[in-house]
Tab-separated table of C-alpha atoms in Angstrom:
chain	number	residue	atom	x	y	z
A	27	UNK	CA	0.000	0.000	0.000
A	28	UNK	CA	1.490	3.166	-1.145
A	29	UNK	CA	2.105	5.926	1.541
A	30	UNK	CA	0.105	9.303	1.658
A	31	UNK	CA	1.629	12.405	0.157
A	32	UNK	CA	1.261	15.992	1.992
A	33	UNK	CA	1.945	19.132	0.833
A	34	UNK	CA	3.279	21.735	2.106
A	35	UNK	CA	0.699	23.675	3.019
A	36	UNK	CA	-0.885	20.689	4.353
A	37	UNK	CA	2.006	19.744	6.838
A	38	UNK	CA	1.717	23.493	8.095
A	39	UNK	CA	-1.525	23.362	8.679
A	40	UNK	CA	-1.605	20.216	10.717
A	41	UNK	CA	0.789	21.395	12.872
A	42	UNK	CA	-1.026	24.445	13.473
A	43	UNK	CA	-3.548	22.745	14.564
A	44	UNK	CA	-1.016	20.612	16.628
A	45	UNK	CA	-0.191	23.406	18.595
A	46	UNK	CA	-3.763	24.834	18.886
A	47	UNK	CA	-4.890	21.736	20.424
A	48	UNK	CA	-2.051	22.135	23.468
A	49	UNK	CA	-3.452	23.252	26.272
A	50	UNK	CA	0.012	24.388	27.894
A	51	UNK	CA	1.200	26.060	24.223
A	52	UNK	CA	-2.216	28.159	24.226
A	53	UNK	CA	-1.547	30.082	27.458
A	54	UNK	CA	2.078	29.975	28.464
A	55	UNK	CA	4.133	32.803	29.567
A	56	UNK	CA	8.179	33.336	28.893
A	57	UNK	CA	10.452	35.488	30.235
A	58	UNK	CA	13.578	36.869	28.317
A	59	UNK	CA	15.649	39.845	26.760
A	60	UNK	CA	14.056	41.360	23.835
A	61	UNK	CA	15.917	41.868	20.669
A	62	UNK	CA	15.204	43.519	17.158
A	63	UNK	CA	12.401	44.791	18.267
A	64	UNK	CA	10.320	46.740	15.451
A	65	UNK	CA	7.148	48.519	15.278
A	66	UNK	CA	5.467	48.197	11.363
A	67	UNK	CA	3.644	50.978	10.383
A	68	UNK	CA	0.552	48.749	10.417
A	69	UNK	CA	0.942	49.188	14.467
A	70	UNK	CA	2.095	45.492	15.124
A	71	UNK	CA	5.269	45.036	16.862
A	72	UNK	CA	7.533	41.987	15.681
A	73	UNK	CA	11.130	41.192	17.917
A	74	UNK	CA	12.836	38.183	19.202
A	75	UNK	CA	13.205	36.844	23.049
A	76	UNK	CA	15.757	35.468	23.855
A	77	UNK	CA	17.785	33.518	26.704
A	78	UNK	CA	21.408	32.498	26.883
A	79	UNK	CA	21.085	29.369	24.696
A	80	UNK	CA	17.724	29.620	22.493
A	81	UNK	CA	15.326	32.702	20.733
A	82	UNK	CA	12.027	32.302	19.915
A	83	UNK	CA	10.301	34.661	17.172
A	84	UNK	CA	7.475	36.946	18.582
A	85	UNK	CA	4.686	39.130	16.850
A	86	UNK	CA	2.330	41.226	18.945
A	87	UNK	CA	-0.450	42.698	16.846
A	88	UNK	CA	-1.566	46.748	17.659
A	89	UNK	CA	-4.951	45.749	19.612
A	90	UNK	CA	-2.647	44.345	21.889
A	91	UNK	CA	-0.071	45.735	21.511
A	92	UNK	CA	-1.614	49.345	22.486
A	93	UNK	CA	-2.348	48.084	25.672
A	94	UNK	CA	1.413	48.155	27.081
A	95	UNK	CA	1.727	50.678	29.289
A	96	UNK	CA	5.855	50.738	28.257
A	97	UNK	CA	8.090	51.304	25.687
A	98	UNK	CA	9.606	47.817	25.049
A	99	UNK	CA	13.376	48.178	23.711
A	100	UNK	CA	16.478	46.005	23.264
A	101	UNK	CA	17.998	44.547	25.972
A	102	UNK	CA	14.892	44.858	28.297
A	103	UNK	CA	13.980	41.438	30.181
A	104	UNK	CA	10.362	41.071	29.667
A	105	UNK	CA	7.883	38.465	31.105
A	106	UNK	CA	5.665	37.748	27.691
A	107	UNK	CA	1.906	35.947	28.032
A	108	UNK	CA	0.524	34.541	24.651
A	109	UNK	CA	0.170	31.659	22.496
A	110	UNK	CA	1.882	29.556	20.082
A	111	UNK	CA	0.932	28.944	16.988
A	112	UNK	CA	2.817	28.375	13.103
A	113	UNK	CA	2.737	31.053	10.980
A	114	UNK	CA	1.980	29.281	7.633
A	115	UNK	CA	2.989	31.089	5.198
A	116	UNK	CA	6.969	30.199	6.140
A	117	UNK	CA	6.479	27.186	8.487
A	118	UNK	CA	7.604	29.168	11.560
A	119	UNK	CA	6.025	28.970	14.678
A	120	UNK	CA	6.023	32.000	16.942
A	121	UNK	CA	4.360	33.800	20.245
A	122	UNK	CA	1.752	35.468	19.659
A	123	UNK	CA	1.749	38.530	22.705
A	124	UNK	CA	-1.051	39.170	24.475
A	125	UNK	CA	0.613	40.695	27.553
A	126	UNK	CA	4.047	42.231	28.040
A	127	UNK	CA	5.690	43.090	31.550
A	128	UNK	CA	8.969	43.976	32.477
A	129	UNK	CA	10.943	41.307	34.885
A	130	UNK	CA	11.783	42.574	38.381
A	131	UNK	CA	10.176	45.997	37.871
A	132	UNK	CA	6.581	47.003	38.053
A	133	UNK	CA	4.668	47.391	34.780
A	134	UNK	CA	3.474	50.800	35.665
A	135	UNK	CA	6.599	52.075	37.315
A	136	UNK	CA	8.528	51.078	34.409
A	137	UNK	CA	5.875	53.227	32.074
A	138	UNK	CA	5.878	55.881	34.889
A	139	UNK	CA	9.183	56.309	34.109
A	140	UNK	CA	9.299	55.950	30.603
A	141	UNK	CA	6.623	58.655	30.404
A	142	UNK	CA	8.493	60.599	32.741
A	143	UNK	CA	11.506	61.326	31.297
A	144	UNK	CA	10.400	61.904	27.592
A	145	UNK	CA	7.681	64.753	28.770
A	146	UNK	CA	10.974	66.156	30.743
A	147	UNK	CA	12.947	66.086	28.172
A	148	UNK	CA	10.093	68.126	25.849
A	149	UNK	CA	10.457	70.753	28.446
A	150	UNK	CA	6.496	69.835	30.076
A	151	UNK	CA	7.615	70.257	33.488
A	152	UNK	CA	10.251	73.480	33.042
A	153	UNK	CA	9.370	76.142	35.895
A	154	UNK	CA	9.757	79.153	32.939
A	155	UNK	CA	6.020	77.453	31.487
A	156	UNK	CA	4.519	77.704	34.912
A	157	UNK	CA	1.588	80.252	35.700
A	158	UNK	CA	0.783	82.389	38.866
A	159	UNK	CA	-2.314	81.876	40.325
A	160	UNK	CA	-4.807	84.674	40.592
A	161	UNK	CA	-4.305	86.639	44.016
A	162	UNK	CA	-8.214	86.812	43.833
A	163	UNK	CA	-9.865	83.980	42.374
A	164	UNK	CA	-13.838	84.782	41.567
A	165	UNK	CA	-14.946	81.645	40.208
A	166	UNK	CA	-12.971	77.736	40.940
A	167	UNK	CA	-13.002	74.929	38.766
A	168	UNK	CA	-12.748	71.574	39.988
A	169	UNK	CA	-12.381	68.195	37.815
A	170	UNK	CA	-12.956	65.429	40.161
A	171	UNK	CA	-15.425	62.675	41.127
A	172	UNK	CA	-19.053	63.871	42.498
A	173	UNK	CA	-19.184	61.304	44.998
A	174	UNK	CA	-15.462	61.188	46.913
A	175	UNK	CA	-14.637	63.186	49.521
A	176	UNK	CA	-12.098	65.886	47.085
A	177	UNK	CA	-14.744	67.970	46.613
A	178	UNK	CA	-16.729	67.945	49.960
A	179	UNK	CA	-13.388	69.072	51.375
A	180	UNK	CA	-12.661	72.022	48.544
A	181	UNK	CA	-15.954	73.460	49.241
A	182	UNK	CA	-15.645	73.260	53.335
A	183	UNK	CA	-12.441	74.952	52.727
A	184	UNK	CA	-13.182	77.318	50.629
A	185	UNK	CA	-16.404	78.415	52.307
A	186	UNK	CA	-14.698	78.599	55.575
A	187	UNK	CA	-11.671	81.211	53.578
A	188	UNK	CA	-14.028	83.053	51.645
A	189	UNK	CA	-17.973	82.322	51.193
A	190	UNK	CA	-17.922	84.735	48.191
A	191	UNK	CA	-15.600	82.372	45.679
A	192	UNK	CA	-17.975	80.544	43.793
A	193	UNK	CA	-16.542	76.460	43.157
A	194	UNK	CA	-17.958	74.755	40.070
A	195	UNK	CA	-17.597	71.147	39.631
A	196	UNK	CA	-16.899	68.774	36.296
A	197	UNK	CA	-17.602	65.108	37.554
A	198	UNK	CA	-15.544	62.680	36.156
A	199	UNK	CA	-14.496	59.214	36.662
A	200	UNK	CA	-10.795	59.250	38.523
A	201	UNK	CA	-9.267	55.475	37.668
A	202	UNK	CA	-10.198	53.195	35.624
A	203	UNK	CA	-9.755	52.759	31.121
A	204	UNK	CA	-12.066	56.304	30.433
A	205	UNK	CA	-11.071	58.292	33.661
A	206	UNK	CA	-8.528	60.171	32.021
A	207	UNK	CA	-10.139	61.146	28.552
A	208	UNK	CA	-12.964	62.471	30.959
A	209	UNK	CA	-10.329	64.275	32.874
A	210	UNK	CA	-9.202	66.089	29.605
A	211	UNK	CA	-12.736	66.460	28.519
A	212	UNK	CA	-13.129	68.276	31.929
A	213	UNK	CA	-9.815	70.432	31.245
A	214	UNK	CA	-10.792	71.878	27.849
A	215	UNK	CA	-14.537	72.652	29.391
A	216	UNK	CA	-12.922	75.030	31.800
A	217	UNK	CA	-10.496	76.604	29.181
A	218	UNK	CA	-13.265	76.936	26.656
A	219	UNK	CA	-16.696	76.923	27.965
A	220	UNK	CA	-16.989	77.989	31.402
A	221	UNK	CA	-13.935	80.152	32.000
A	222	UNK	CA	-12.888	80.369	35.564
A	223	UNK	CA	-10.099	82.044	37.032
A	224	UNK	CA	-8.302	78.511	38.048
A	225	UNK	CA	-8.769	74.955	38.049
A	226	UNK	CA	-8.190	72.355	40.951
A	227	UNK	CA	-7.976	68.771	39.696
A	228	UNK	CA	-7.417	65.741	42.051
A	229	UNK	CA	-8.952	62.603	43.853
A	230	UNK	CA	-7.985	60.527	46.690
A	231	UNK	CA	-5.222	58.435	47.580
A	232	UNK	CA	-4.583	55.121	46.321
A	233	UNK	CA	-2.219	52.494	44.511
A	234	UNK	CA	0.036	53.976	41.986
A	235	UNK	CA	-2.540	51.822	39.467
A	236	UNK	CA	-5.415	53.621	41.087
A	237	UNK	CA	-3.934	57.387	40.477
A	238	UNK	CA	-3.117	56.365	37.263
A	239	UNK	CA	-5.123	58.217	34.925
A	240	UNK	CA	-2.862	61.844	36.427
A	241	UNK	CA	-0.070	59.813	34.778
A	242	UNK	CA	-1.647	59.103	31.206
A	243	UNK	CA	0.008	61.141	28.238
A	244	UNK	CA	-3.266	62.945	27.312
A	245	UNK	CA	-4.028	64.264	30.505
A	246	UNK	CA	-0.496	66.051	31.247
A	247	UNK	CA	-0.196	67.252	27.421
A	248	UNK	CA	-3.622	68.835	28.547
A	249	UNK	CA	-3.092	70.519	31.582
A	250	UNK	CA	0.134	71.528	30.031
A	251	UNK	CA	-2.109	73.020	27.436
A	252	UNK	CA	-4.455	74.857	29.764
A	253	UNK	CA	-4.490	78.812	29.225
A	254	UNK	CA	-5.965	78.794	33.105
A	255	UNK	CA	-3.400	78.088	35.796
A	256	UNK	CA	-3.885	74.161	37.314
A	257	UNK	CA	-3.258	73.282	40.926
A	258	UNK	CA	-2.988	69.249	40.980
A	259	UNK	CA	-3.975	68.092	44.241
A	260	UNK	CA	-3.968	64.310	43.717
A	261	UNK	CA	-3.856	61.594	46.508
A	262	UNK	CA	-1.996	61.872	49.649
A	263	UNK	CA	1.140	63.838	50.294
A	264	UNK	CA	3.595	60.983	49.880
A	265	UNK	CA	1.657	60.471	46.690
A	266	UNK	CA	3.349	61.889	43.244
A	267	UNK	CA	1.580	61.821	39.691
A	268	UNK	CA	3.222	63.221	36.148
A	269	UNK	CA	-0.099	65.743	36.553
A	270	UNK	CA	1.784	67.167	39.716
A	271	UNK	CA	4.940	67.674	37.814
A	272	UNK	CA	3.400	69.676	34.829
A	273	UNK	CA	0.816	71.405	36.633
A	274	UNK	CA	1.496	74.714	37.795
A	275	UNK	CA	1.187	74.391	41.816
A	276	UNK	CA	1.364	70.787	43.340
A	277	UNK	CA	-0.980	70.576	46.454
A	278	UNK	CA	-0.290	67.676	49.081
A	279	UNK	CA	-3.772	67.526	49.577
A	280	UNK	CA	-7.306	68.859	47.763
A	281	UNK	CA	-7.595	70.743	51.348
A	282	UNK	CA	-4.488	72.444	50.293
A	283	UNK	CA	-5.272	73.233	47.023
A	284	UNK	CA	-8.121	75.646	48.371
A	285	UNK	CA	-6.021	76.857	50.875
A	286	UNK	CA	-3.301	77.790	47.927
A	287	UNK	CA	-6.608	78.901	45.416
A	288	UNK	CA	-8.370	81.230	47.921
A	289	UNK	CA	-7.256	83.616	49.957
A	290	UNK	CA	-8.831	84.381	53.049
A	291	UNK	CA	-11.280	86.957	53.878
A	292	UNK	CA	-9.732	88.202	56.943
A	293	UNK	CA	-6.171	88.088	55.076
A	294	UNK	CA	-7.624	89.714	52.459
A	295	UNK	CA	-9.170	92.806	54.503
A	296	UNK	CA	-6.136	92.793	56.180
A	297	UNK	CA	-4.248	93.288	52.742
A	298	UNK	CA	-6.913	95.655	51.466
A	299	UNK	CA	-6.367	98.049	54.552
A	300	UNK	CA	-2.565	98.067	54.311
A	301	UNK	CA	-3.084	99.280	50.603
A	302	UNK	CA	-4.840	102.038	52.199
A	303	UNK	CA	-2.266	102.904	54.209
A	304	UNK	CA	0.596	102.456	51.893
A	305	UNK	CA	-2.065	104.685	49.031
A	306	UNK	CA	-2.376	107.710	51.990
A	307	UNK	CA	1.284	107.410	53.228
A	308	UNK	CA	2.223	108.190	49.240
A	309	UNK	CA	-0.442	110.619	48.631
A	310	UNK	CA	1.415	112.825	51.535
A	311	UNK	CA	4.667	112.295	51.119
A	312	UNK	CA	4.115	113.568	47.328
A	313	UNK	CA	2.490	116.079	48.519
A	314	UNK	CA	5.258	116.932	50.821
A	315	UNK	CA	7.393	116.806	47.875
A	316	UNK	CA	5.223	119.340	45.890
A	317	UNK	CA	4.909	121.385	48.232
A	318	UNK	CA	8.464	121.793	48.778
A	319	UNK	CA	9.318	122.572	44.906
A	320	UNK	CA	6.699	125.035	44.941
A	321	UNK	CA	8.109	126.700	47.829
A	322	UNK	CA	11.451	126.839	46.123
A	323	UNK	CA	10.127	128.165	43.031
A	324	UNK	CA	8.597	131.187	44.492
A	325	UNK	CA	11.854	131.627	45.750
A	326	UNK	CA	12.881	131.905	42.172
A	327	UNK	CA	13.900	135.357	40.693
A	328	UNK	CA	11.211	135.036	37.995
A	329	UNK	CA	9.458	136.002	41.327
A	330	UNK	CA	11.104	138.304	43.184
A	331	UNK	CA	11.952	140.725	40.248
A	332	UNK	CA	9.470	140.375	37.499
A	333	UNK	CA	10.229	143.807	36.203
A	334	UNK	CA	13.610	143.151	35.373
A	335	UNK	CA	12.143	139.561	33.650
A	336	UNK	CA	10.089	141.993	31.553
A	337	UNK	CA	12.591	144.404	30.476
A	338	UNK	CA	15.082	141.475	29.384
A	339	UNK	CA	12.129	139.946	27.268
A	340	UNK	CA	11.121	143.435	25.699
A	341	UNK	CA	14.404	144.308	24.753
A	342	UNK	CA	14.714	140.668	23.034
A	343	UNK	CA	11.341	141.543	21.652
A	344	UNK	CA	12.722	145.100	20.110
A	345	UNK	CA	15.778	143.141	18.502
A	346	UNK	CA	13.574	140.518	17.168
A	347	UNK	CA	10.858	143.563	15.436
A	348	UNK	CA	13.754	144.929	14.308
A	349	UNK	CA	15.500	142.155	12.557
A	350	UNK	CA	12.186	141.279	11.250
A	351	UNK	CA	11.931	144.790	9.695
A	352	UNK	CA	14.838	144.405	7.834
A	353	UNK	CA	14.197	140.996	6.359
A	354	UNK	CA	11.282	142.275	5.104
A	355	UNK	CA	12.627	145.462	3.204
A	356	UNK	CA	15.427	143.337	2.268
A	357	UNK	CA	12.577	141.022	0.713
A	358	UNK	CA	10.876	144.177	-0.720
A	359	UNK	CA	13.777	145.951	-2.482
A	360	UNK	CA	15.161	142.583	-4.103
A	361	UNK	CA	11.486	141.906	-5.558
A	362	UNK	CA	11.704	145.754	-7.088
A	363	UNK	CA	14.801	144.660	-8.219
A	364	UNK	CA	13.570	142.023	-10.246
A	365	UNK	CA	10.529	143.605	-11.638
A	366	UNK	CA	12.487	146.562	-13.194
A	367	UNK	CA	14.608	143.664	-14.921
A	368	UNK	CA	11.256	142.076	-16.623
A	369	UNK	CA	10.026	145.247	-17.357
A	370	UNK	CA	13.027	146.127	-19.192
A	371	UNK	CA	13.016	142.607	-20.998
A	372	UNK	CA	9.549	143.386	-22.121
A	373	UNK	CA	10.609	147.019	-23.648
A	374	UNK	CA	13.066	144.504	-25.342
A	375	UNK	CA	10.504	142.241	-26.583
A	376	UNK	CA	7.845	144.514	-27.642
A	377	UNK	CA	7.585	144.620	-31.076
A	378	UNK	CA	6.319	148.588	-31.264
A	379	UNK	CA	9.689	149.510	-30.030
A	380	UNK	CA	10.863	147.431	-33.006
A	381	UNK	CA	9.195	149.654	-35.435
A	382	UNK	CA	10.938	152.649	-34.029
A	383	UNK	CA	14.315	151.698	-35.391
A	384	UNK	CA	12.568	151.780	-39.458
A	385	UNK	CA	11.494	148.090	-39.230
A	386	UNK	CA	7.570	147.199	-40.233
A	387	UNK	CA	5.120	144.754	-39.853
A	388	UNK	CA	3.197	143.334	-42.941
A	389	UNK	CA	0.071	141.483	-42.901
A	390	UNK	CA	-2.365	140.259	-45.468
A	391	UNK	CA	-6.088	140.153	-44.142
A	392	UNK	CA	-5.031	139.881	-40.643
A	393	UNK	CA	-2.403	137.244	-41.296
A	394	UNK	CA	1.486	138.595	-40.653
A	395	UNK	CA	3.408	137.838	-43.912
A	396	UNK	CA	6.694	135.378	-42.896
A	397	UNK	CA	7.210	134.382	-46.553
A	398	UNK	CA	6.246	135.051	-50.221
A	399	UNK	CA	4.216	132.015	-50.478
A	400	UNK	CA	1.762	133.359	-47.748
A	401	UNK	CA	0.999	136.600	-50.301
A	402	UNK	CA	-1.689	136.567	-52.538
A	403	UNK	CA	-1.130	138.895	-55.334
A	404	UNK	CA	-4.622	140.332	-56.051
A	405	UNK	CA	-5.404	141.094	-52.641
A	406	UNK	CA	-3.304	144.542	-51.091
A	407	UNK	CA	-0.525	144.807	-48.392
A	408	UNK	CA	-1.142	146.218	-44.497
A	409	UNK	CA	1.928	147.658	-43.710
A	410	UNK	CA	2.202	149.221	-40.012
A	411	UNK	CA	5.260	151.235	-39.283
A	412	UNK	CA	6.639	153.272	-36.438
A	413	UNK	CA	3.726	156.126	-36.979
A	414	UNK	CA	0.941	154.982	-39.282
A	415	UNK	CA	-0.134	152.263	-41.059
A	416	UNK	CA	0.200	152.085	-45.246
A	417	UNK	CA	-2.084	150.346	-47.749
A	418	UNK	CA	-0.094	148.537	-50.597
A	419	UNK	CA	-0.762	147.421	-53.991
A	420	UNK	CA	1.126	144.441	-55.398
A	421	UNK	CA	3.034	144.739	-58.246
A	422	UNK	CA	5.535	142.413	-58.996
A	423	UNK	CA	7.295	139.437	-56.285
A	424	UNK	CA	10.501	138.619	-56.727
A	425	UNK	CA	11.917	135.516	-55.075
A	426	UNK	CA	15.826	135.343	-53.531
């Protein structure tokens, strides 16, 4: 009996389904040292783990793969959870990631970190981006949970400092997967909506996991964002959150952050009256100060001897009428000047006082005569000289 032939694709397949069909192969975790690891621009990451002695190929596709809360890169030792299965195509079988953890380090301190340092280094948390907060705050915005105790102890706060500052909550969620787009959502509803003079966002204390969403990307790029100063006030002192590092105050605790964000009424009386006394103790000493030049001017000689003042200025005044005396007959007698010069030129010009030295004008029915070819023969001659006029018959032209 002849043996059965497989293909290729076949043998792959079977073995796929080898592998499927172990229970130990469908849920097993590794731990290694990554190594060229890439990221495709699909969003799948591909990279090798590897021990001392052995690699195994690993492919993590981007709905998973979005889920680490780290940067995996070279060299890290990583604790992978998947499944193994062949890849068909080239008869390779691989892990498949599901989950990815660092080895000896906490998932989320590792991101923490991670996070950390690359906002740092993109200048997030320099003190020159920092804002003041308003010495007078009229309106408070909080973004925190309706239900904990963050904003029961705001509001007791900041009733007992001032009764007037009005505190307006945005409820959101403050851990778990949508706390922190609700956070942001709360952020820009401040900055664009209901503008207040500054925002207070926190919650209690907790588990670094729990006060997580203050350390997600969004929510620091936001508050870094905000055109209204932030105070973070997120859980307990001891507690520390990338939202404390970029915002610009960092209260211990939300009882805090109203002490920082209002000031109290007494305080602020207090204040008020001192500005009173600093306005009054400036209004008289410049008044002293007036007073005193004034006193000195009247000291002045422009005081004590205006008639000698006045004779100095009239005699400047006589000087100045005389001086302008002269320019103007200077002015006069140079514009007689010139007209006696054009009158002459015109004497020149005029063609009467031509005539006076035996020259004539001739003109033919109002036309003067320039040539022979502007005569007409059988019409007579005007001729004007110096002291008549003469009435000519042609004879004869004769032509040079």
């Amino acid at each position: 009996m002849a043996e059965k032939i497989y293909t290729v694709s076949q043998l792959n397949k079977y073995l796929k389904q080898q592998f499927e069909d172990d229970v130990i192969l469908q849920n097993i975790m590794l731990k290694g040292e990554i190594s060229n690891f890439k990221v495709h621009s699909s969003g799948h990451c591909y990279f090798t783990l590897k021990d001392n002695s052995a690699s195994i190929k690993c492919v993590a596709f981007r709905f998973n793969a979005m889920k680490f809360r780290f940067a995996p890169q070279n060299g890290m030792k990583v604790i992978a959870n998947g499944y193994i299965s062949i890849y068909e195509k080239d008869g390779l079988y691989q892990l498949y990631v599901q989950k990815l953890s660092p080895e000896g380090i906490g998932e989320l301190a590792l991101a923490f970190e991670q996070l950390k340092n690359k906002l740092n280094g993109e200048g997030l948390f320099d003190k020159n981006h920092k804002k003041e907060l308003p010495f007078y705050p009229k309106r408070i915005g909080v973004v925190t949970s309706r239900t904990g105790a963050v904003i029961k102890d705001i509001c007791h706060v900041a009733r007992r400092r001032n009764p007037l500052v009005k505190i307006l909550l945005y409820s959101v969620l403050v851990q778990g997967e949508n706390a922190s787009k609700e956070i942001v959502q709360g952020i820009k509803f401040f900055n664009e909506k209901c503008p207040v003079d500054v925002i207070i966002i926190g919650r209690g204390g907790g588990s670094l996991e729990d006060l997580w969403a203050f350390n997600e990307e969004i929510v620091v790029r936001e508050i870094f964002a905000s055109k209204i100063p932030i105070i973070s006030a997120v859980g307990h002192e001891t507690d520390y959150t990338l939202s404390d590092f970029v915002s610009d105050v960092r209260a211990a605790t939300p009882s805090q952050a109203a002490e920082l964000a209002v000031v109290e009424k007494d305080a602020l009386v207090n204040y008020i009256e001192s500005l009173k006394r600093d306005c009054r103790n400036k209004a008289y000493n410049l008044f002293l100060i007036k007073q005193n030049k004034f006193k000195l001017l009247l000291k002045h000689s422009i005081f004590s001897d205006k008639e000698r003042l006045l004779q100095n200025r009239q005699q400047e005044l006589d000087l100045l009428i005389e001086r302008l005396n002269k320019i103007v007959k200077d002015k006069y007698i140079d514009k007689e000047h010139q007209i006696e010069l054009l009158i002459e030129k015109m004497k020149v010009l005029n063609p009467l006082n031509v005539l006076q030295r035996g020259f004539s004008i001739t003109k033919q029915e109002d036309k003067y005569v320039k040539s022979i070819h502007d005569i007409d023969i059988n019409k007579p001659l005007n001729i004007e000289i110096n002291d008549g006029k003469i009435q000519a018959k042609i004879i004869e032209i004769q032509e040079k």
